[in-house]
Coordinates of C-alpha atoms in Angstrom, one line a residue:
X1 CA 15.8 15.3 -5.9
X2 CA 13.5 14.3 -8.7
X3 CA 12.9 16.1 -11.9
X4 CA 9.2 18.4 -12.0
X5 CA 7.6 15.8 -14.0
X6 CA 8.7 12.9 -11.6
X7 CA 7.7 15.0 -8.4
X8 CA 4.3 15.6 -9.9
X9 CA 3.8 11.9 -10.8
X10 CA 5.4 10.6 -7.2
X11 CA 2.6 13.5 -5.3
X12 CA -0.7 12.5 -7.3
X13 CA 0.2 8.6 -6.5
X14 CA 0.6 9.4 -3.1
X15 CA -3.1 11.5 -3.2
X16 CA -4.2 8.0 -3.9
X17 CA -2.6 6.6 -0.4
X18 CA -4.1 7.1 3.1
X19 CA -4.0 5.2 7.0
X20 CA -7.1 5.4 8.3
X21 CA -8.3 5.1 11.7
X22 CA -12.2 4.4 12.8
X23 CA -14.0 3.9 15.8
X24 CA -17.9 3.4 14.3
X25 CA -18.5 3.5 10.5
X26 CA -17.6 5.3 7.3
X27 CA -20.0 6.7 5.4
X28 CA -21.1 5.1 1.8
X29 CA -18.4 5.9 -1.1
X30 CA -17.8 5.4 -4.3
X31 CA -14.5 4.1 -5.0
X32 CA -12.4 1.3 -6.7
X33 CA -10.0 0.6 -3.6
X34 CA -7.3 -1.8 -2.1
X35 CA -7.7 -2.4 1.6
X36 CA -5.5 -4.1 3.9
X37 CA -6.3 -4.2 7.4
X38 CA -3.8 -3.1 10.0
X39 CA -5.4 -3.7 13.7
X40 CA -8.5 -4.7 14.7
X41 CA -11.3 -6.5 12.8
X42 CA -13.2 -4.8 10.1
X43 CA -16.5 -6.0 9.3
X44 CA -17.1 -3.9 5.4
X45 CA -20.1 -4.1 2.9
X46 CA -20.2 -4.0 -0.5
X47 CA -23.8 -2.1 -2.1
X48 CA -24.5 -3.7 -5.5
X49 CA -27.7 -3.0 -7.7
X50 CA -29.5 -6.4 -6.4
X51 CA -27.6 -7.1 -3.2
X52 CA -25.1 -6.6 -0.6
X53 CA -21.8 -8.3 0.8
X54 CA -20.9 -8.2 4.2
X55 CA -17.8 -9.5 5.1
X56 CA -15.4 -9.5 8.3
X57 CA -11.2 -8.9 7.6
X58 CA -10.7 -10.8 10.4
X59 CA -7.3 -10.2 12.1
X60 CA -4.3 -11.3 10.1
X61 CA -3.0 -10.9 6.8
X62 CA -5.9 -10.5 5.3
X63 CA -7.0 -8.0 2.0
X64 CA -10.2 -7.1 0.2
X65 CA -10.4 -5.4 -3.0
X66 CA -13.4 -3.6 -4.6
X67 CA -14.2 -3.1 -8.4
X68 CA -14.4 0.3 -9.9
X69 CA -17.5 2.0 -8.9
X70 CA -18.8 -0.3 -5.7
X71 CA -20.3 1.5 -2.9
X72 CA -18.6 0.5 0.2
X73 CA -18.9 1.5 3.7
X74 CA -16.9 -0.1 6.6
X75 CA -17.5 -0.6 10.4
X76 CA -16.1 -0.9 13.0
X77 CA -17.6 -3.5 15.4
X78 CA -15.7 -3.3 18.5
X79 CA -15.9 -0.2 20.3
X80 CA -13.2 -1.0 22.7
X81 CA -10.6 -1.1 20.3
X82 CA -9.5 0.7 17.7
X83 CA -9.5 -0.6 13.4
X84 CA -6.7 1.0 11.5
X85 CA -7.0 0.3 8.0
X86 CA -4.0 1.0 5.1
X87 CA -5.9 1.7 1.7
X88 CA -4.5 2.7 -1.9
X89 CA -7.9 4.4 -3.3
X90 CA -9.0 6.6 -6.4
X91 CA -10.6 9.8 -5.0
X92 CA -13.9 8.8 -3.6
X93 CA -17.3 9.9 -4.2
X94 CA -19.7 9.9 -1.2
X95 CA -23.7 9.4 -1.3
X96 CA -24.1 10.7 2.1
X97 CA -23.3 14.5 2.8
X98 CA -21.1 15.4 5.6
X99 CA -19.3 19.0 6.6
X100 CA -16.3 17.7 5.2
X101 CA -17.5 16.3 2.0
X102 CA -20.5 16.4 -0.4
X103 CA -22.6 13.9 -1.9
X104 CA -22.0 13.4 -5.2
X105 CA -25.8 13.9 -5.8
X106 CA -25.5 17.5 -4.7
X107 CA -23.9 18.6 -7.4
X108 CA -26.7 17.8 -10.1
X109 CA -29.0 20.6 -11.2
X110 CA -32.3 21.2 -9.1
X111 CA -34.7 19.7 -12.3
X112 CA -32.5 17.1 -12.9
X113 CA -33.4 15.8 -9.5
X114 CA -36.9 16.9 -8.7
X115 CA -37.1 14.6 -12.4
X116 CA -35.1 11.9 -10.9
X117 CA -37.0 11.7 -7.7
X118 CA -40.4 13.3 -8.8
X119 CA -39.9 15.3 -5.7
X120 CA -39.7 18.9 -5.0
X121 CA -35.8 19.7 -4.3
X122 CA -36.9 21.2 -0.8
X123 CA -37.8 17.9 0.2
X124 CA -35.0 16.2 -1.6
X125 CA -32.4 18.6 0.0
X126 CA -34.1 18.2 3.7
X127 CA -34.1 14.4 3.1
X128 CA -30.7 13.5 1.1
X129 CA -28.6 16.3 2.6
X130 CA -29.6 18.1 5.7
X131 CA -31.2 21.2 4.8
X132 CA -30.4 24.6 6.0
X133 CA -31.4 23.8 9.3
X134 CA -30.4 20.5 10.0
X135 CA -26.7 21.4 8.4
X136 CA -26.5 24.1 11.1
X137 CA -27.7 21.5 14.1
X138 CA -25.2 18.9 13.0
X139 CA -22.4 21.7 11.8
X140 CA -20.1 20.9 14.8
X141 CA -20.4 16.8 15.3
X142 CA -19.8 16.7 11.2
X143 CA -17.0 19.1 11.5
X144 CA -15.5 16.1 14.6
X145 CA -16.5 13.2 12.4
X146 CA -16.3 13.7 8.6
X147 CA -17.4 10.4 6.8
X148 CA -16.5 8.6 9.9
X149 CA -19.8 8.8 12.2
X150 CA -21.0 7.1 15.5
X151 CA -23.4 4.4 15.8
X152 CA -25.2 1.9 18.7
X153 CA -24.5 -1.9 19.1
X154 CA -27.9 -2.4 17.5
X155 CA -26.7 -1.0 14.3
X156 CA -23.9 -2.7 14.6
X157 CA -26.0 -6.1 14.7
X158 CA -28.0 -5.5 12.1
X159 CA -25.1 -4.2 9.9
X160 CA -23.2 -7.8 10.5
X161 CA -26.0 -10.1 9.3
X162 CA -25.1 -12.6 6.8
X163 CA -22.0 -11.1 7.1
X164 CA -19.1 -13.9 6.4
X165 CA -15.5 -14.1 8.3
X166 CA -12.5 -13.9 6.0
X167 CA -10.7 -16.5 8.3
X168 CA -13.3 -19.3 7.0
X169 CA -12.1 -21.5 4.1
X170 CA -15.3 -22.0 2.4
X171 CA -15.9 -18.4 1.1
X172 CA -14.6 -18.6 -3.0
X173 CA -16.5 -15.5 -4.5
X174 CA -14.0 -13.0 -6.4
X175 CA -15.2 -10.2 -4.1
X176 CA -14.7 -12.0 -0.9
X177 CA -11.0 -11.3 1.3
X178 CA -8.0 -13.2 0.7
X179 CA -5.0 -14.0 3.2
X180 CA -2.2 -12.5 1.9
X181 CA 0.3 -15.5 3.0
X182 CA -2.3 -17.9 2.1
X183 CA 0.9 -19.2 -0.2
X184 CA 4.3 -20.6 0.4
X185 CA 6.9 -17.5 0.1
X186 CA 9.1 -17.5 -3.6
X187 CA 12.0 -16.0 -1.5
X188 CA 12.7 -17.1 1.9
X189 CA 15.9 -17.4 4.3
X190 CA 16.5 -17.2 8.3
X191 CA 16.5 -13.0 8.1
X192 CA 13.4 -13.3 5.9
X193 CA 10.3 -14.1 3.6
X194 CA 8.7 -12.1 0.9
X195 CA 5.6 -13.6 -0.5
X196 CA 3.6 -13.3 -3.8
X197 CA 0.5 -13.9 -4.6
X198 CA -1.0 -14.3 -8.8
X199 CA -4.2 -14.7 -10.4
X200 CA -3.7 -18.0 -11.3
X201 CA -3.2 -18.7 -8.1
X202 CA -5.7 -16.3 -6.1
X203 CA -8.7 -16.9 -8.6
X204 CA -10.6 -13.3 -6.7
X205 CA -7.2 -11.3 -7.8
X206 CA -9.2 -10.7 -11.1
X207 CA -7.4 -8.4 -13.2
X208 CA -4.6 -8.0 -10.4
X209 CA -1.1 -8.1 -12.1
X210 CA 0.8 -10.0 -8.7
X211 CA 1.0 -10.1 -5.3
X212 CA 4.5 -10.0 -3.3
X213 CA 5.0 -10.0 0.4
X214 CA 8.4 -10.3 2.3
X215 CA 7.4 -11.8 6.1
X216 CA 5.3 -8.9 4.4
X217 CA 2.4 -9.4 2.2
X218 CA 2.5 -7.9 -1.6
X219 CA -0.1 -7.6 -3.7
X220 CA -0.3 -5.9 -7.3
X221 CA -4.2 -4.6 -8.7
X222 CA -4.6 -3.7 -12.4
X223 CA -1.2 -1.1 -12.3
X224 CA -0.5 -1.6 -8.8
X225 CA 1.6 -3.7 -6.6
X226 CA 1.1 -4.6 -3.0
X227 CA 3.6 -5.5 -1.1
X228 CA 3.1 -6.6 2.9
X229 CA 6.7 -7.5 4.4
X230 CA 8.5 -8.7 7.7
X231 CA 12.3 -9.1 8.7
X232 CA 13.8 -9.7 11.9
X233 CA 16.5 -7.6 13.7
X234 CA 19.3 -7.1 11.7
X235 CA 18.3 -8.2 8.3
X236 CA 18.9 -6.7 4.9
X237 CA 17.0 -6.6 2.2
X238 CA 19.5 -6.6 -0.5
X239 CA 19.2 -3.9 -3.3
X240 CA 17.3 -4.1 -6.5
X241 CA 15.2 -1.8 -8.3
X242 CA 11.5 -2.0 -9.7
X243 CA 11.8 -1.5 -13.4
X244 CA 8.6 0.3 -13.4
X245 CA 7.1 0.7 -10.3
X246 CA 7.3 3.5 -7.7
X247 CA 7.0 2.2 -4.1
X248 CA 4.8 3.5 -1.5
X249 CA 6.2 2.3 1.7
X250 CA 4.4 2.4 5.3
X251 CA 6.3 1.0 8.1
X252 CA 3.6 -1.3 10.4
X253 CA 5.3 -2.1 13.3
X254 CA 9.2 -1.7 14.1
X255 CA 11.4 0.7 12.8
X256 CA 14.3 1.0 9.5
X257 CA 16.6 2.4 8.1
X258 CA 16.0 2.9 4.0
X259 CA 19.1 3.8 1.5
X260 CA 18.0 4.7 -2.2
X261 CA 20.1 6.0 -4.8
X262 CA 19.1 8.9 -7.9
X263 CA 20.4 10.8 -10.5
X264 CA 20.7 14.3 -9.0
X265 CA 18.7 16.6 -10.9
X266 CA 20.9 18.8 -13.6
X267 CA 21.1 22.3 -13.3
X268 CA 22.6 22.6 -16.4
X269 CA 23.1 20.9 -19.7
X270 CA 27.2 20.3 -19.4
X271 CA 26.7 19.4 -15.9
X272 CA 27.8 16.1 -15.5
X273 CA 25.0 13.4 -13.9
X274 CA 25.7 13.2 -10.1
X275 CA 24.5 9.7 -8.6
X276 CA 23.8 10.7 -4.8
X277 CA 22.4 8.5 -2.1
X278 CA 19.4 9.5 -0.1
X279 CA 18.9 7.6 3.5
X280 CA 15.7 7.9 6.0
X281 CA 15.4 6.4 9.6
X282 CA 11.7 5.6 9.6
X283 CA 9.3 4.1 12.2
X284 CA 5.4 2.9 12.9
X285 CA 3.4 5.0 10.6
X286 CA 6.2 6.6 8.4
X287 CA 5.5 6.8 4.6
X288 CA 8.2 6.8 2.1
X289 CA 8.1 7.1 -1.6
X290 CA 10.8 5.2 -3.7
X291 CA 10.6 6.2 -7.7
X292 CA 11.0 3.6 -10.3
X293 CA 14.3 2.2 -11.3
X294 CA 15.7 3.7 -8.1
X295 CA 17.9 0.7 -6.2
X296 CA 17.2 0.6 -2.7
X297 CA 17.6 -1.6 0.5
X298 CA 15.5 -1.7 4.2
X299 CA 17.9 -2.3 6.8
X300 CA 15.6 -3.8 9.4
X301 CA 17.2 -2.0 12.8
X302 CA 14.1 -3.5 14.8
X303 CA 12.0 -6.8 14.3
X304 CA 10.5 -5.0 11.6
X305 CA 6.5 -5.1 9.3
X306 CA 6.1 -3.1 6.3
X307 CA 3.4 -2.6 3.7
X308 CA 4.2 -1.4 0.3
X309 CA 2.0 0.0 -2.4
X310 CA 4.0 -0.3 -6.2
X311 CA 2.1 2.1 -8.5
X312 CA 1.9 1.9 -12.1
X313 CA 3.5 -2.0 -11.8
X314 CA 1.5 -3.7 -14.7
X315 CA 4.9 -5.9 -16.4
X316 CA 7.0 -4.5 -13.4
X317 CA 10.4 -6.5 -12.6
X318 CA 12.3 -7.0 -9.5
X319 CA 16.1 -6.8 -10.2
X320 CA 18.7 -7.5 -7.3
X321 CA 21.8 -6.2 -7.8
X322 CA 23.4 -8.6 -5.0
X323 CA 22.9 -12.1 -4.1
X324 CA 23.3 -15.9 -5.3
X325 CA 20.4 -16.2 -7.2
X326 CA 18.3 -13.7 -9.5
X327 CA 21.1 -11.5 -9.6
X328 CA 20.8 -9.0 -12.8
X329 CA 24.4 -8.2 -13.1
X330 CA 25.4 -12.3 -13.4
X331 CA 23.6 -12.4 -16.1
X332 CA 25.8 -10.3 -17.8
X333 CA 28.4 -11.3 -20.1
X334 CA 31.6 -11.9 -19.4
X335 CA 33.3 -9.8 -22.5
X336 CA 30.9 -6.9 -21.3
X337 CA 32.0 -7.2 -18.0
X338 CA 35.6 -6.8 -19.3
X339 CA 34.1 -3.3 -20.7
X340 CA 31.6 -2.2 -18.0
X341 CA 34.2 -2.9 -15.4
X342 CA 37.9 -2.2 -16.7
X343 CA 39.5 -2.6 -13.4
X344 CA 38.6 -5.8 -12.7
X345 CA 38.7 -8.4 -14.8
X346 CA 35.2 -10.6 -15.6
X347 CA 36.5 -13.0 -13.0
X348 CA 36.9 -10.7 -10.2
X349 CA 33.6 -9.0 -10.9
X350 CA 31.9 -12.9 -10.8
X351 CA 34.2 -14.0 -7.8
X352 CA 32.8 -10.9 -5.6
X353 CA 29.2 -11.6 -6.8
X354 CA 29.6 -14.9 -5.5
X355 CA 30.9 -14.1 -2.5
X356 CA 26.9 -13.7 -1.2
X357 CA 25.8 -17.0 -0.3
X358 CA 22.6 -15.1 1.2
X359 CA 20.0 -14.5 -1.8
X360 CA 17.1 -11.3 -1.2
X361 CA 18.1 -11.3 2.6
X362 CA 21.3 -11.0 4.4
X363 CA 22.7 -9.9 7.7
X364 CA 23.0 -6.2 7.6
X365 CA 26.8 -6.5 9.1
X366 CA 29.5 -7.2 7.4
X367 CA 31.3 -10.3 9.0
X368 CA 34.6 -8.2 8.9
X369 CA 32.0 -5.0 10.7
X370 CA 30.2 -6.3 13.3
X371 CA 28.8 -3.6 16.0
X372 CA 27.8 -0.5 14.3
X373 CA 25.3 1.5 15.6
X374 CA 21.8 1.8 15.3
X375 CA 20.4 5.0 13.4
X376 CA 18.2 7.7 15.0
X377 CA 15.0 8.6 13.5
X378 CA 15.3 11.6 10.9
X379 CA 14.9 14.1 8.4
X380 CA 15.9 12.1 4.1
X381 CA 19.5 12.8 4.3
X382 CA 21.6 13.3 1.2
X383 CA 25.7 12.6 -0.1

């Protein structure tokens, strides 16, 4: 489907994507990290040198993004319900030790921390990391928990002072969450809304690139593009292509049907370069990858909430191929339409573009086609 050199690019991005689920806390990491909360309400603290950040992603479109390097750890408040979380992360160092992953600190030669802590390393390993003993007491709740561990209301308390609610108005800092439909929507009709958010808009983006959403939410960070988006039964988003970004796609809530289309890889030299089409019927929870420069649709087959994550998107454009307005191919002109298109002439090529009054969202039935069926959940198919 893709080339070695795209497959290997599409599977370390996607090392970078997880869903998470939590019932109590995470333990400390190191990370630089995108978060955007899915259910419940998060309440997550950011460790600096002098200080510490609480705040609460309150329910709703709301987004918090942490610098290179911050130690974070997030909690769960309510223990009645569940906090799913949908994060694009660099591979995270933890302080705390756990069965399923070491503290960073472990891996430093024994003098280099009896010198750091002008301790003997007994004490230091008993202390920072368990011990012998206590790693053999704890072995089966760590191997049940990981970096996600239990704790009482009391903790939780004292873990949410000062902590501030992303819902409130007042917060400004750079650090603090943002609502990710805090702005009117750049395209918008009755089948649906995509949204993008800027620096110069969203002052705590920092070095974001962009933010998109469509009735989603989008959001770019340094080389990467968020995307958080919502269409109603029966709408089409109409195809285009990211020039340089490859999609990450998680279905939230509701279910679609995606068609993409590729160069199919060449066996040979001579062979001559197949364009197939590859289709997926996805639902709540399904992850699918989308390479750059690939044109795609999402055929909403339910009420329908995505989240995307564009990697590598710093200068990345958004190109529809159908559509009234922003459409790439109008801009072409009309002698090389004559040439690009011998059997039609430039008028019949601009006469059909125009025959889409819809721009970025459409009903996903022809008005000479309506019915069809709705697709069943499967296996990428090719033709």
């Amino acid at each position: 489907m893709l080339n070695m050199k795209k497959r290997k690019y599409a599977k370390e991005n996607l090392k970078k994507f997880q869903i998470e689920e939590c019932k109590s806390v995470s333990t400390p990491m190191n990370q630089k990290e995108k978060f955007s909360k899915k259910e419940g309400r998060a309440l997550i603290n950011l460790v600096k040198p002098d200080d510490r950040d609480p705040y609460y992603l309150d329910r709703g479109n709301y987004a918090q993004r942490t610098l290179a390097g911050t130690t974070v750890y997030l909690v769960n408040p309510d223990k009645k319900n569940d906090l799913r979380i949908i994060t694009l992360a660099i591979p995270n160092f933890f302080l705390s030790s756990t069965q399923d992953q070491q503290s960073y600190l472990q891996r430093f030669s024994e003098n280099i921390l009896e010198a750091s802590f002008n301790s003997e390393f007994e004490e230091i390993n008993r202390v920072l990391f368990g011990g012998e003993e206590r790693q053999q007491q704890c072995e089966q709740r760590q191997q049940q928990e990981g970096v996600i561990v239990e704790i009482s209301k009391e903790q939780i308390r004292q873990l949410s002072r000062r902590a501030k609610s992303s819902s409130r108005k007042t917060i400004s800092s750079e650090d603090e969450p943002f609502n990710l439909r805090s702005h009117n929507p750049i395209y918008s009709n009755n089948f649906g809304k995509f949204f993008e958010i800027t620096p110069e808009k969203n002052p705590q983006l920092g070095t974001w690139i962009s933010c998109s959403v469509l009735w989603i939410s989008t959001k770019l960070l340094n080389n990467d593009l968020l995307f958080l988006c919502s269409q109603i039964l029966g709408a089409l988003l109409l195809p285009h292509f990211n020039s340089k970004a490859i999609v990450i796609l998680v279905i939230d809530e509701g279910e679609a049907s995606i068609e993409f289309v590729g160069i199919r890889e060449q066996q040979q030299e001579e062979e001559i370069r197949e364009v197939r089409k590859y289709r997926a019927e996805l639902s709540e929870d399904d992850i699918f990858v989308i390479p750059a420069a690939y044109p795609f649709v999402v055929n909403a087959t339910s009420n329908l909430n995505f989240l995307a994550f564009g990697v590598n998107a710093e200068n990345n454009q958004r190109n529809f191929l159908a559509g009234d307005k922003d459409n790439v191919v109008s801009q072409i002109q009309r002698q090389v339409k004559e040439l690009a298109f011998p059997a039609g002439s430039a008028r019949d090529v601009e006469k059909l573009i125009k025959n889409k009054k819809k721009s970025y969202f459409a009903d996903a039935q022809p008005q000479q086609k309506k019915g069809g069926r709705k697709g069943r959940k499967g296996p990428l198919s090719t033709e």
